[in-house]
Coordinates of C-alpha atoms in Angstrom, one line a residue:
Chain A
S31 CA -204.6 38.9 -197.5
Q32 CA -205.2 37.5 -193.7
Q33 CA -208.5 39.8 -194.6
G34 CA -211.9 38.2 -193.5
E35 CA -215.0 38.4 -195.5
E36 CA -218.3 38.6 -193.5
D37 CA -221.3 37.1 -195.1
P38 CA -223.8 38.0 -195.3
Q39 CA -224.0 41.6 -196.0
A40 CA -227.0 42.3 -194.4
L41 CA -229.9 40.1 -192.2
S42 CA -233.1 42.0 -190.9
I43 CA -234.8 39.7 -187.9
Q44 CA -237.2 40.2 -185.2
E45 CA -236.6 41.0 -181.6
G46 CA -235.9 38.0 -179.8
E47 CA -234.7 35.6 -182.6
N48 CA -231.9 34.3 -183.3
A49 CA -228.3 36.1 -185.6
T50 CA -225.9 34.4 -187.9
M51 CA -223.3 35.1 -188.9
N52 CA -220.1 33.3 -191.2
C53 CA -217.0 34.7 -191.7
S54 CA -214.5 32.9 -194.6
Y55 CA -210.8 33.4 -194.5
K56 CA -207.8 32.1 -197.3
T57 CA -204.2 32.0 -195.0
S58 CA -204.0 29.8 -191.7
I59 CA -204.5 32.0 -188.7
N60 CA -203.8 32.2 -185.3
N61 CA -206.7 33.2 -183.9
L62 CA -209.0 35.2 -184.7
Q63 CA -211.6 38.2 -183.5
W64 CA -215.2 39.6 -184.1
Y65 CA -215.9 43.2 -183.8
R66 CA -218.9 45.4 -183.6
Q67 CA -219.8 48.6 -184.7
N68 CA -222.8 51.3 -184.1
S69 CA -223.6 53.4 -186.7
G70 CA -219.6 54.6 -188.1
R71 CA -218.3 55.3 -184.8
G72 CA -214.9 53.2 -183.4
L73 CA -215.4 49.2 -183.6
V74 CA -215.2 47.2 -180.1
H75 CA -213.9 43.8 -179.3
L76 CA -216.6 41.4 -178.7
I77 CA -214.7 37.8 -178.9
L78 CA -211.7 35.7 -179.6
I79 CA -211.2 32.7 -180.6
R80 CA -208.0 31.1 -180.6
S81 CA -206.8 28.5 -183.6
N82 CA -207.1 25.5 -181.2
E83 CA -210.5 26.4 -180.1
R84 CA -213.5 25.0 -181.8
E85 CA -216.2 26.6 -180.1
K86 CA -216.5 29.7 -177.3
H87 CA -219.3 31.6 -175.1
S88 CA -219.8 35.2 -174.2
G89 CA -223.1 36.0 -172.1
R90 CA -225.7 36.1 -175.7
L91 CA -222.7 35.5 -178.0
R92 CA -221.5 32.0 -179.4
V93 CA -218.4 31.9 -181.7
T94 CA -217.2 28.2 -183.3
L95 CA -213.8 28.3 -185.7
D96 CA -213.6 25.2 -188.2
T97 CA -210.5 26.0 -189.4
S98 CA -210.6 22.8 -192.0
K99 CA -212.9 25.4 -193.8
K100 CA -211.3 28.2 -192.9
S101 CA -214.4 29.8 -191.2
S102 CA -216.0 31.1 -188.2
S103 CA -219.5 32.2 -187.3
L104 CA -221.3 34.3 -184.9
L105 CA -224.8 34.0 -183.0
I106 CA -226.2 36.1 -181.5
T107 CA -229.2 34.6 -179.4
A108 CA -232.4 36.1 -178.1
S109 CA -231.9 39.1 -180.4
R110 CA -232.7 42.9 -179.1
A111 CA -232.8 46.1 -180.7
A112 CA -229.7 47.4 -179.2
D113 CA -227.8 44.7 -181.0
T114 CA -228.4 46.3 -184.2
A115 CA -224.8 47.1 -185.4
S116 CA -222.3 46.3 -188.3
Y117 CA -220.3 43.5 -187.4
F118 CA -216.8 42.4 -188.4
C119 CA -214.5 39.8 -188.3
A120 CA -210.6 39.9 -187.8
P121 CA -208.4 37.1 -188.2
S122 CA -205.0 36.9 -187.8
R123 CA -202.1 35.1 -188.3
G124 CA -199.7 36.1 -185.6
G125 CA -196.4 35.6 -185.7
G126 CA -194.7 37.6 -183.2
S127 CA -195.3 41.5 -183.6
N128 CA -195.4 42.2 -187.2
Y129 CA -199.3 41.2 -187.0
K130 CA -202.1 44.1 -188.6
L131 CA -205.5 43.5 -188.6
T132 CA -207.4 44.2 -191.6
F133 CA -211.4 43.9 -191.9
G134 CA -213.7 43.0 -194.1
K135 CA -216.9 45.0 -195.5
G136 CA -218.8 43.3 -192.4
T137 CA -222.6 42.4 -191.5
L138 CA -224.5 44.7 -190.8
L139 CA -227.5 43.5 -188.7
T140 CA -230.9 44.9 -187.9
V141 CA -233.3 44.0 -185.5
N142 CA -236.4 44.8 -185.4
P143 CA -238.4 45.4 -182.1
Chain B
G271 CA -208.3 59.5 -170.9
A272 CA -207.9 55.8 -170.9
G273 CA -208.9 55.4 -174.5
V274 CA -207.7 55.9 -177.8
S275 CA -208.5 59.8 -178.5
Q276 CA -208.9 61.1 -182.0
S277 CA -208.7 64.9 -183.4
P278 CA -211.2 66.4 -184.5
S279 CA -213.8 65.0 -184.4
N280 CA -215.3 66.6 -188.0
K281 CA -213.6 68.7 -190.1
V282 CA -215.0 70.3 -193.5
T283 CA -212.7 71.2 -195.5
E284 CA -212.5 72.9 -198.8
K285 CA -211.0 70.5 -202.1
G286 CA -207.7 71.1 -202.5
K287 CA -206.3 72.0 -198.8
D288 CA -204.3 69.8 -196.7
V289 CA -205.9 68.2 -192.8
E290 CA -204.2 66.4 -190.8
L291 CA -205.7 64.3 -188.3
R292 CA -204.6 63.6 -185.1
C293 CA -204.2 59.9 -182.8
D294 CA -203.7 59.4 -179.4
P295 CA -202.7 56.2 -178.4
I296 CA -203.7 54.7 -175.6
S297 CA -200.9 55.0 -173.6
G298 CA -198.3 51.5 -173.8
H299 CA -199.5 50.3 -176.9
T300 CA -197.1 49.9 -179.5
A301 CA -198.9 49.0 -182.2
L302 CA -201.0 52.1 -183.7
Y303 CA -203.1 51.4 -187.0
W304 CA -205.3 53.7 -189.4
Y305 CA -208.0 53.4 -191.4
R306 CA -210.3 55.1 -193.6
Q307 CA -214.4 53.9 -193.8
S308 CA -216.6 55.7 -196.6
L309 CA -220.4 55.8 -196.2
G310 CA -222.1 52.8 -195.8
Q311 CA -218.5 50.7 -196.6
G312 CA -216.0 48.3 -195.0
L313 CA -212.4 49.6 -193.4
E314 CA -210.3 50.1 -195.5
F315 CA -206.7 50.1 -193.9
L316 CA -204.2 52.9 -194.3
I317 CA -201.2 52.4 -192.3
Y318 CA -200.0 50.2 -189.5
F319 CA -196.9 51.5 -186.7
Q320 CA -195.8 48.8 -185.1
G321 CA -192.9 50.1 -182.4
N322 CA -189.3 50.9 -184.3
S323 CA -190.5 48.9 -187.3
A324 CA -190.4 50.5 -190.5
P325 CA -194.9 51.4 -190.9
D326 CA -196.6 49.3 -193.2
K327 CA -197.8 52.0 -195.7
S328 CA -199.6 48.9 -198.0
G329 CA -202.7 50.9 -197.5
L330 CA -202.2 54.5 -198.1
P331 CA -204.7 55.5 -201.3
S332 CA -201.8 57.9 -202.6
D333 CA -199.2 59.8 -202.3
R334 CA -201.6 62.5 -200.9
F335 CA -201.5 60.7 -197.5
S336 CA -199.1 60.0 -195.1
A337 CA -198.5 59.3 -191.3
E338 CA -196.3 59.8 -188.9
R339 CA -196.0 58.4 -185.1
T340 CA -193.6 61.0 -183.2
G341 CA -192.1 59.3 -180.2
G342 CA -194.0 56.4 -180.4
S343 CA -197.0 58.2 -179.2
V344 CA -199.4 60.3 -181.0
S345 CA -199.7 59.5 -184.9
T346 CA -200.9 62.6 -186.9
L347 CA -202.7 61.2 -190.8
T348 CA -202.0 64.3 -193.2
I349 CA -203.8 64.5 -196.8
Q350 CA -202.6 66.8 -199.3
R351 CA -204.8 68.2 -201.9
T352 CA -207.7 66.8 -200.8
Q353 CA -209.8 65.6 -203.1
Q354 CA -214.1 65.2 -202.3
E355 CA -213.5 61.0 -202.5
D356 CA -211.6 61.5 -199.5
S357 CA -214.6 62.4 -197.6
A358 CA -214.6 59.3 -195.1
V359 CA -214.6 58.6 -191.1
Y360 CA -210.8 57.8 -190.3
L361 CA -210.5 55.9 -187.8
C362 CA -207.0 54.9 -185.5
A363 CA -207.1 51.9 -183.3
S364 CA -203.9 50.9 -180.9
G365 CA -202.8 48.1 -179.4
S366 CA -200.3 45.7 -177.8
G367 CA -198.6 44.7 -180.7
Q368 CA -198.6 41.4 -180.1
S369 CA -200.9 38.5 -181.6
G370 CA -204.1 38.3 -180.5
N371 CA -204.4 41.3 -178.4
T372 CA -207.6 43.6 -179.1
I373 CA -207.3 46.7 -180.8
Y374 CA -209.0 49.7 -179.2
F375 CA -210.4 52.1 -181.8
G376 CA -211.1 55.9 -181.1
E377 CA -214.3 57.6 -182.0
G378 CA -213.1 58.8 -185.3
S379 CA -212.7 62.0 -187.8
W380 CA -215.5 62.8 -190.0
L381 CA -214.1 64.4 -192.7
T382 CA -216.0 66.4 -195.1
V383 CA -214.6 67.5 -198.6
V384 CA -216.9 70.2 -200.5

């Protein structure tokens, strides 16, 4: 399975602090995406990192990828209460048109004001 | 609209009844997914449609669950003889079907079986 597993399952921090979430996977990948979910609603895409990239930034988000360790991390800097949500990673093998995205249990981030 | 549309947004049904959930994907998207999420749990993959290929049904939990996609667009997920453990939010997503492309989720259909 190419499903990612997020760690920790839950993370609680104070506003202004940084939050780091990790993702591990088992197969070789072509790319890895991070998604966010607010209160059981649809997931929203945050950022994609390709297998030949080691780090990528988008606003307050920083994603790293270590293909040798089959792991990725998502860092949210200067967190805000509005960042409270569940975060999921989705590794993908690619391989043409027949790929599917599967998700783990996610990391529930709570940012306390 | 431009996004993935799901209906109904909420459904309460009696145990043993059949339900149909509908997903209208983004126009032109060839890939369509159904996921299920029980309260406080992760996303459980159910089924994946990609163009004219045979759907990947490997995630359907039992033969009470089925899905079809007519004309490569709208999809219907059918649950027959519903059970209380079927209570969950059912999420649909669509994408271009190519590696590395984002998938876009609908707001989900909340199903409660009483």
